[in-house]
């Protein structure tokens, strides 16, 4: 075995071999894959081989799209059959909510260029004659979908990689992985050591064991997945003998199972509640081609619905039950990208749909490793979307929950319940007592909205209109048993109450807990110069000024967004989105100069943030501080340390709602004191708490951008409309050359704000397709009803020739076309008079 390589890939399943293949295809042929046993001996060998293009995630959708296209090409390239059965995939719908989900997904598919057919029950019957179509509303079909033979696919990838010069070492066990001071890695095996520049962990069920070798707590724990293969059925055998096409992959989402033909019989794969985690500490060292004892009792509700939908399934005996491990993460999406805190250590783990994702995951990871950046938005699968809170107990609860929810309707306002509450601010109980309905981000509990006292939804209001297994469509009951929130793709029961919150902020004053913001202190003699180099905007020269700064990729795309405030000489306070704390802070750490002139100190949990906003906010805060809050003495986009009653805070005159107000960044232990003081002082001015949904609606009215929606590595900063935050004349900064080149070449996209007409009960959410004269010209990135202006608003990226103010377009929302007009940015208060008041 050679003792040097540019990259060592650990793990010989389909994901690892795809990573090796794509590295070699990028020209890095001096790469080596190490597999402890035989290729595919982990989870790959027992996978059902399905290739579902359907995914509500923009990131994962692109990865799956690439894989399906690539697998067809791979067979031609290598001459090795991959066993691709291009039989299509049909997803059935029994409820209106499910149909809304499919219509929402249709927008995702169209913007990604994934062909999709909408089928009537009669058309389903034509394609799947053994299917009982009673009770169906319809179905969607991916004509390019199907299934593949996982072992054959892996061997084709391996041949392709070897043909390009990459090496594969089988029956070689990695015993340790260490990094030298110069950044070089050494991978120690039972057959010798290999030094390399990069290590990629693709170890599936062994992910946590591999992570421990380098000090990582990898957020992956497998869950048991069972599927049943039946004996041949005469009708299926007859179809095959008659030369009829295979009926394809059938998915009854409302009963949480998939089914396809298998050797003249049927294969049924349920996703049941109660499937347990396994391999919590990793498989044994000798594990190979391992299965668990089947448990058909867990599957009986799904088996019964399968027999009802496909009576033939109940007419033949069971040939084999497979029960194997599938790696899961807390949200069900894989982790693909750089490991936090480690240089040149990469993760390609947590693949619950590993066969489908392997091609795209290997492609993007190779792009990332070789060129320094991926070519598509990867925030939805970035390993750093989880933080230190995702330890074993959390993972066990969340991963089992993710498995049980594979087929549930993925409502845009859904908030899952496992491992909650986990991280709570001091005022959590106060907000709860005021009717807060909480959501969770990065482990933090945040109030989404506030239900009126005694408010309740009747059980009849929650009826889905059909007898289904995936029937959960509401938030958890309150402590006294009331259900207060119903999930929907349309305007739901909280629409009116969120509107009341917006009205109160706009007319009086509101208070919002945003303590989940990620916060970090940057200090040192080199801090200012370093920040000016990594940010496109200039760091304020005057202490006390606040700036919005973007960290770009070398291609000019937006990687991170920070609010920057210099609160003391050479000491800067940076605030970014709470959901991306691990990502943003890791990006900063990996850009630090080597000379020690800049020091980073994470302080997220040290400080809370309360947002006081509305025209009476100055009146409220003025009762609690001696600091002058006048417009002359405390201008917009400035900050000062002030007293708030007996407590203290850094008050920043910024907010994300577009009203007069302050963010009060305070010692977390003083939060209750500050909250109580503000509520008491604001009583005469009509102060009320408000939540994230009201904040979001107001932000859309201001055309404020968000990562990874309007701000993405896929769009350069000018395409995202960040011109006023880009200072090309200040000198060198990350991405500057790419932006200059983009200006000269011309932009591919423009950010626009749309007024959507004739909307009655459903607003844009993001990923809706946008047309002119039937031609796809862009995609929505966000949307909401603008309560202050009384209009439905969508934010979007469109081709530049369709971006002029007044341009007439169409947007498809839940399958219905609505006319839309490009309007001026910030339809509410375009001149920022409220903010500057």
XYZ file of N, CA, C and O in Angstrom, residues 9-21 33 202 348 358:
68
model
N -10.215 8.789 1.310
C -11.641 8.614 1.555
C -11.803 7.366 2.409
O -11.322 6.291 2.038
N -12.465 7.511 3.546
C -12.661 6.383 4.457
C -14.086 5.878 4.293
O -15.044 6.607 4.564
N -14.236 4.642 3.844
C -15.555 4.045 3.691
C -15.852 3.672 2.257
O -15.782 4.519 1.353
N -16.191 2.389 2.034
C -16.376 1.877 0.686
C -17.801 1.552 0.321
O -18.035 0.630 -0.475
N -18.754 2.287 0.874
C -20.121 2.192 0.390
C -20.281 3.055 -0.848
O -19.325 3.657 -1.355
N -21.499 3.145 -1.339
C -21.726 3.883 -2.573
C -21.368 5.362 -2.420
O -20.869 5.994 -3.360
N -21.549 5.936 -1.230
C -21.227 7.348 -1.015
C -19.723 7.569 -1.083
O -19.237 8.512 -1.731
N -18.961 6.707 -0.426
C -17.509 6.850 -0.439
C -16.923 6.650 -1.824
O -16.044 7.411 -2.265
N -17.395 5.640 -2.535
C -16.845 5.363 -3.863
C -17.219 6.480 -4.836
O -16.428 6.857 -5.702
N -18.418 7.041 -4.689
C -18.795 8.182 -5.519
C -17.896 9.377 -5.245
O -17.507 10.102 -6.171
N -17.560 9.606 -3.991
C -16.660 10.709 -3.646
C -15.304 10.515 -4.309
O -14.735 11.449 -4.892
N -14.763 9.311 -4.233
C -13.485 9.002 -4.870
C -13.572 9.235 -6.380
O -12.680 9.848 -6.986
N -14.623 8.726 -6.993
C -14.812 8.872 -8.442
C -14.803 10.346 -8.841
O -14.125 10.748 -9.797
N -9.083 5.301 -1.478
C -10.222 4.918 -0.639
C -9.836 3.709 0.200
O -9.250 2.747 -0.320
N -16.733 8.845 4.998
C -17.948 8.328 4.343
C -18.262 6.972 4.957
O -18.430 5.972 4.245
N -19.218 13.180 4.659
C -20.239 12.803 3.670
C -21.013 11.659 4.316
O -20.870 10.495 3.944
N -25.895 9.684 -3.426
C -24.462 9.407 -3.528
C -23.798 10.149 -4.679
O -22.728 10.744 -4.517
